């Protein structure tokens, strides 16, 4: 950067450079600076008399490599205000990626209008960026519309749409599209497999998950970090902890997500010792408090659990799961005052709880059930059976375990 600063200073102090030459020279400096100090490059952009679309794209890309921020959107607005012809596919792709990362749904919709106005609506690169934007914003209906209008669908488009369905819990749609992808002769890649395996984990579809691993082996798809982690998570959540550990142990490289998936797996199976032993092997223990908090709750280690919970809230103050686990920890000890305090904190900070749900796989079809939602076609019959089961178990002396109840209504 020191050499770039010297070149920059030399250019600015040169008295006879015409604006066009000055613009060209500063653009070259900007190109190198954007990947070392993007804020410096951004400031340099404002000094160029006639900045090109390439210079804007360079700064946008540099900003996207950092933590997500709305700055690429601001640069795009500046382009629009200066009446730049927005016909560069990279410009549109960069700003759409920014909108998907934030996410910024309304801004992305405005960019979509520019896509149509620029005549790039049929461009595969731009369309794929639009599809990715809508699915990342969980607007799968709009994403599906973009997907269906694509005349030439590549594996990136298929993966984005399948991943979008899996993300919002529309697992049957994700599986159906995966089968359609096979019929269309499109070979899935690692990204596709992660999406479908994650859908299996969310629904407990163990048989399908096993078939997917066999599919990976037969097709020679790489067991990269994401695929292996997805398999660990899937097997653990589907009740096959031994197989989860086999995949985990076979991983040559493990990141934070991989370690966390294995610990969560041990935790949900009640294997506290294994969870703590795995925790001890990690390099960055602070990222793995959630599964330990679950175990503290199960084993009545309230004091330790409270310490873990407080650390989690400091690390991730906007994560709803941390608040739910924290409040349920107090509920398990019947400390309703502290539990109410945590729930009130959650409400004051505008953090929304995700409704609980479950699913079951029967004959290859996944049946989903969400708290407060009785839209299942056989909901009335299911409810009658549940009431009958409840009456029978109470009749033989069963007492409900209220430690997991989050509100004391007595």
Coordinates of C-alpha atoms in Angstrom, one line a residue, residues 15 19 41 53 126 217-218 251 356 365 370 399:
X15 CA 0.3 19.6 -13.0
X19 CA -8.7 14.7 -17.1
X41 CA -10.2 2.6 -3.1
X53 CA -18.1 1.3 -14.9
X126 CA -28.0 -12.0 -14.4
X217 CA -20.3 -42.2 -3.9
X218 CA -21.6 -43.5 -7.3
X251 CA -13.0 -35.5 7.7
X356 CA -41.9 -25.3 16.6
X365 CA -43.3 -38.5 1.3
X370 CA -46.0 -26.8 12.6
X399 CA -47.8 -37.1 34.8

